[in-house]
């Protein structure tokens, strides 16, 4: 399998690169309000726990990384991965993803600049620490250091719950740095810096997108490798929100769109 990389960025769109967007027209894409409503219903009515949902999503993200970037395809001798985590739920999903990648024999390093006092987030942090996953104290602003040290970056910074119009430090600076990296980027749920409800390419321009539950509206303009993780959703929720999700192959927890 060919690893997504820098060569495909900015290339003239052919039919093959348009297919993901054309296929997404068939599946219902969710707005920020709808995404929040689905999660609230899962937590309140279906009695899912927040920690349970984050674990499901983080595990699926790690599986997606193994499919998009198999160990045998990595350019560097060491299977290094940089996981950049934000302060909210997307950041916790990144922590879980890093833990599972460590189990899958990758070598993740986490940059988590603002640790939240939330108990669930603290639990995931401790789990990573107990597995000897290193945490960076700062993100190098010299982009070449990142390119040389890691095979790819996982963007778990800003999710649908974030106000993209008011991105504060240190995250604004992190986005500036990550826009310049040459190694592949995989974004969790949506590319950081994008408006969840708009077709836009502002913010990070990833090679891989891992949508959670259902693709977001902004995913219409994404033409890279796109995975969906949402097989756990109860049928009644799928029907209520007209998700029209694709059929997952076999027993897989995610599907490439």
PDB file of C-alpha atoms in Angstrom, residues 96-232:
ATOM      1  CA  UNK A  96      -6.142   6.856  23.369  1.00  0.00           C
ATOM      2  CA  UNK A  97      -4.951   6.604  19.766  1.00  0.00           C
ATOM      3  CA  UNK A  98      -1.337   6.976  20.918  1.00  0.00           C
ATOM      4  CA  UNK A  99      -1.763   4.232  23.536  1.00  0.00           C
ATOM      5  CA  UNK A 100      -3.137   1.778  20.997  1.00  0.00           C
ATOM      6  CA  UNK A 101      -0.435   2.681  18.478  1.00  0.00           C
ATOM      7  CA  UNK A 102       2.124   1.807  21.137  1.00  0.00           C
ATOM      8  CA  UNK A 103       0.464  -1.609  21.505  1.00  0.00           C
ATOM      9  CA  UNK A 104       0.606  -1.964  17.704  1.00  0.00           C
ATOM     10  CA  UNK A 105       4.413  -1.467  17.900  1.00  0.00           C
ATOM     11  CA  UNK A 106       4.559   2.122  16.671  1.00  0.00           C
ATOM     12  CA  UNK A 107       6.610   4.618  18.679  1.00  0.00           C
ATOM     13  CA  UNK A 108       4.288   7.540  19.473  1.00  0.00           C
ATOM     14  CA  UNK A 109       5.381  10.759  21.121  1.00  0.00           C
ATOM     15  CA  UNK A 110       2.705  13.091  22.494  1.00  0.00           C
ATOM     16  CA  UNK A 111       2.625  16.867  22.531  1.00  0.00           C
ATOM     17  CA  UNK A 112      -0.144  17.911  24.943  1.00  0.00           C
ATOM     18  CA  UNK A 113       0.534  21.566  25.803  1.00  0.00           C
ATOM     19  CA  UNK A 114      -2.519  22.278  27.978  1.00  0.00           C
ATOM     20  CA  UNK A 115      -3.540  19.390  30.196  1.00  0.00           C
ATOM     21  CA  UNK A 116      -7.124  19.623  31.367  1.00  0.00           C
ATOM     22  CA  UNK A 117      -8.145  18.976  34.999  1.00  0.00           C
ATOM     23  CA  UNK A 118     -10.967  16.729  33.754  1.00  0.00           C
ATOM     24  CA  UNK A 119     -10.637  13.333  35.457  1.00  0.00           C
ATOM     25  CA  UNK A 120     -11.240  11.355  32.268  1.00  0.00           C
ATOM     26  CA  UNK A 121      -8.516  13.259  30.423  1.00  0.00           C
ATOM     27  CA  UNK A 122      -6.161  12.745  33.361  1.00  0.00           C
ATOM     28  CA  UNK A 123      -6.869   9.010  33.311  1.00  0.00           C
ATOM     29  CA  UNK A 124      -5.914   8.754  29.646  1.00  0.00           C
ATOM     30  CA  UNK A 125      -2.760  10.788  30.289  1.00  0.00           C
ATOM     31  CA  UNK A 126      -1.656   8.497  33.122  1.00  0.00           C
ATOM     32  CA  UNK A 127      -2.311   5.423  30.965  1.00  0.00           C
ATOM     33  CA  UNK A 128       0.063   6.809  28.319  1.00  0.00           C
ATOM     34  CA  UNK A 129       2.681   7.682  30.920  1.00  0.00           C
ATOM     35  CA  UNK A 130       2.479   4.184  32.410  1.00  0.00           C
ATOM     36  CA  UNK A 131       3.184   2.773  28.936  1.00  0.00           C
ATOM     37  CA  UNK A 132       6.342   4.901  28.737  1.00  0.00           C
ATOM     38  CA  UNK A 133       5.034   7.054  25.903  1.00  0.00           C
ATOM     39  CA  UNK A 134       7.131  10.245  25.951  1.00  0.00           C
ATOM     40  CA  UNK A 135       5.536  13.690  26.216  1.00  0.00           C
ATOM     41  CA  UNK A 136       7.201  16.709  24.600  1.00  0.00           C
ATOM     42  CA  UNK A 137       7.574  19.828  26.726  1.00  0.00           C
ATOM     43  CA  UNK A 138       7.435  22.017  23.611  1.00  0.00           C
ATOM     44  CA  UNK A 139       6.829  21.703  19.870  1.00  0.00           C
ATOM     45  CA  UNK A 140       9.858  22.678  17.779  1.00  0.00           C
ATOM     46  CA  UNK A 141       9.157  25.704  15.596  1.00  0.00           C
ATOM     47  CA  UNK A 142      11.955  24.567  13.282  1.00  0.00           C
ATOM     48  CA  UNK A 143       9.854  22.397  11.004  1.00  0.00           C
ATOM     49  CA  UNK A 144      12.769  20.328   9.727  1.00  0.00           C
ATOM     50  CA  UNK A 145      13.285  18.897  13.218  1.00  0.00           C
ATOM     51  CA  UNK A 146       9.756  17.462  13.066  1.00  0.00           C
ATOM     52  CA  UNK A 147      10.282  16.168   9.519  1.00  0.00           C
ATOM     53  CA  UNK A 148      13.509  14.433  10.549  1.00  0.00           C
ATOM     54  CA  UNK A 149      12.230  12.900  13.789  1.00  0.00           C
ATOM     55  CA  UNK A 150       8.825  11.495  12.807  1.00  0.00           C
ATOM     56  CA  UNK A 151       7.161   9.533  10.024  1.00  0.00           C
ATOM     57  CA  UNK A 152       3.835  11.329  10.406  1.00  0.00           C
ATOM     58  CA  UNK A 153       1.827  13.679  12.603  1.00  0.00           C
ATOM     59  CA  UNK A 154      -1.590  12.916  14.084  1.00  0.00           C
ATOM     60  CA  UNK A 155      -3.681  16.067  14.412  1.00  0.00           C
ATOM     61  CA  UNK A 156      -5.925  15.599  17.466  1.00  0.00           C
ATOM     62  CA  UNK A 157      -6.018  19.294  18.287  1.00  0.00           C
ATOM     63  CA  UNK A 158      -9.312  21.017  17.473  1.00  0.00           C
ATOM     64  CA  UNK A 159     -12.575  19.117  17.050  1.00  0.00           C
ATOM     65  CA  UNK A 160     -16.160  20.033  16.093  1.00  0.00           C
ATOM     66  CA  UNK A 161     -16.749  21.538  19.544  1.00  0.00           C
ATOM     67  CA  UNK A 162     -14.064  24.198  18.991  1.00  0.00           C
ATOM     68  CA  UNK A 163     -14.768  27.750  17.821  1.00  0.00           C
ATOM     69  CA  UNK A 164     -12.497  27.923  14.771  1.00  0.00           C
ATOM     70  CA  UNK A 165     -12.847  31.716  14.589  1.00  0.00           C
ATOM     71  CA  UNK A 166     -11.137  32.190  17.955  1.00  0.00           C
ATOM     72  CA  UNK A 167      -8.176  29.820  18.058  1.00  0.00           C
ATOM     73  CA  UNK A 168      -5.892  30.977  20.855  1.00  0.00           C
ATOM     74  CA  UNK A 169      -2.284  30.215  21.701  1.00  0.00           C
ATOM     75  CA  UNK A 170      -0.590  27.864  21.863  1.00  0.00           C
ATOM     76  CA  UNK A 171      -2.843  26.262  19.244  1.00  0.00           C
ATOM     77  CA  UNK A 172      -2.683  29.100  16.712  1.00  0.00           C
ATOM     78  CA  UNK A 173       1.102  28.773  16.681  1.00  0.00           C
ATOM     79  CA  UNK A 174       0.904  24.984  16.479  1.00  0.00           C
ATOM     80  CA  UNK A 175      -1.283  25.241  13.374  1.00  0.00           C
ATOM     81  CA  UNK A 176       1.226  27.600  11.746  1.00  0.00           C
ATOM     82  CA  UNK A 177       4.002  25.068  12.376  1.00  0.00           C
ATOM     83  CA  UNK A 178       2.043  22.018  11.212  1.00  0.00           C
ATOM     84  CA  UNK A 179       0.997  23.741   7.987  1.00  0.00           C
ATOM     85  CA  UNK A 180       4.675  23.728   7.030  1.00  0.00           C
ATOM     86  CA  UNK A 181       5.608  20.103   7.755  1.00  0.00           C
ATOM     87  CA  UNK A 182       6.470  17.865   4.814  1.00  0.00           C
ATOM     88  CA  UNK A 183       5.654  14.528   6.444  1.00  0.00           C
ATOM     89  CA  UNK A 184       2.069  13.203   6.216  1.00  0.00           C
ATOM     90  CA  UNK A 185      -0.629  14.436   8.602  1.00  0.00           C
ATOM     91  CA  UNK A 186      -3.685  12.469   9.743  1.00  0.00           C
ATOM     92  CA  UNK A 187      -6.525  14.482  11.296  1.00  0.00           C
ATOM     93  CA  UNK A 188      -8.971  13.157  13.881  1.00  0.00           C
ATOM     94  CA  UNK A 189     -12.644  13.871  12.990  1.00  0.00           C
ATOM     95  CA  UNK A 190     -11.857  17.119  11.147  1.00  0.00           C
ATOM     96  CA  UNK A 191      -8.721  19.027  10.165  1.00  0.00           C
ATOM     97  CA  UNK A 192      -7.777  21.527  12.873  1.00  0.00           C
ATOM     98  CA  UNK A 193      -8.553  25.081  11.837  1.00  0.00           C
ATOM     99  CA  UNK A 194     -11.405  24.136   9.492  1.00  0.00           C
ATOM    100  CA  UNK A 195     -14.982  25.294  10.027  1.00  0.00           C
ATOM    101  CA  UNK A 196     -16.995  22.149  10.729  1.00  0.00           C
ATOM    102  CA  UNK A 197     -20.046  23.528   8.901  1.00  0.00           C
ATOM    103  CA  UNK A 198     -18.345  24.993   5.831  1.00  0.00           C
ATOM    104  CA  UNK A 199     -16.584  23.642   2.765  1.00  0.00           C
ATOM    105  CA  UNK A 200     -13.178  25.173   3.356  1.00  0.00           C
ATOM    106  CA  UNK A 201      -9.482  24.366   3.305  1.00  0.00           C
ATOM    107  CA  UNK A 202      -8.380  26.781   6.009  1.00  0.00           C
ATOM    108  CA  UNK A 203      -6.174  25.304   8.691  1.00  0.00           C
ATOM    109  CA  UNK A 204      -4.202  22.089   8.415  1.00  0.00           C
ATOM    110  CA  UNK A 205      -4.185  20.286   5.073  1.00  0.00           C
ATOM    111  CA  UNK A 206      -3.986  16.590   6.053  1.00  0.00           C
ATOM    112  CA  UNK A 207      -3.297  13.561   3.888  1.00  0.00           C
ATOM    113  CA  UNK A 208      -5.681  11.385   5.920  1.00  0.00           C
ATOM    114  CA  UNK A 209      -8.979  12.209   7.637  1.00  0.00           C
ATOM    115  CA  UNK A 210     -10.584   9.914  10.213  1.00  0.00           C
ATOM    116  CA  UNK A 211     -14.236  10.927  10.600  1.00  0.00           C
ATOM    117  CA  UNK A 212     -15.939   9.850  13.824  1.00  0.00           C
ATOM    118  CA  UNK A 213     -19.606   8.759  13.944  1.00  0.00           C
ATOM    119  CA  UNK A 214     -20.386  10.436  10.594  1.00  0.00           C
ATOM    120  CA  UNK A 215     -18.503  12.725   8.191  1.00  0.00           C
ATOM    121  CA  UNK A 216     -18.774  16.420   9.024  1.00  0.00           C
ATOM    122  CA  UNK A 217     -19.973  18.959   6.470  1.00  0.00           C
ATOM    123  CA  UNK A 218     -16.473  20.299   5.922  1.00  0.00           C
ATOM    124  CA  UNK A 219     -15.347  16.835   4.738  1.00  0.00           C
ATOM    125  CA  UNK A 220     -16.981  17.503   1.363  1.00  0.00           C
ATOM    126  CA  UNK A 221     -13.891  19.448   0.299  1.00  0.00           C
ATOM    127  CA  UNK A 222     -11.426  16.804   1.506  1.00  0.00           C
ATOM    128  CA  UNK A 223      -9.848  14.746  -1.286  1.00  0.00           C
ATOM    129  CA  UNK A 224      -7.299  12.633   0.607  1.00  0.00           C
ATOM    130  CA  UNK A 225      -7.603   9.174   2.147  1.00  0.00           C
ATOM    131  CA  UNK A 226     -10.777   9.215   4.257  1.00  0.00           C
ATOM    132  CA  UNK A 227     -11.837   6.726   6.941  1.00  0.00           C
ATOM    133  CA  UNK A 228     -15.101   6.557   8.892  1.00  0.00           C
ATOM    134  CA  UNK A 229     -15.336   5.102  12.412  1.00  0.00           C
ATOM    135  CA  UNK A 230     -18.904   4.781  13.658  1.00  0.00           C
ATOM    136  CA  UNK A 231     -19.970   1.169  13.612  1.00  0.00           C
ATOM    137  CA  UNK A 232     -21.071   1.207  17.246  1.00  0.00           C
TER     138      UNK A 232
END
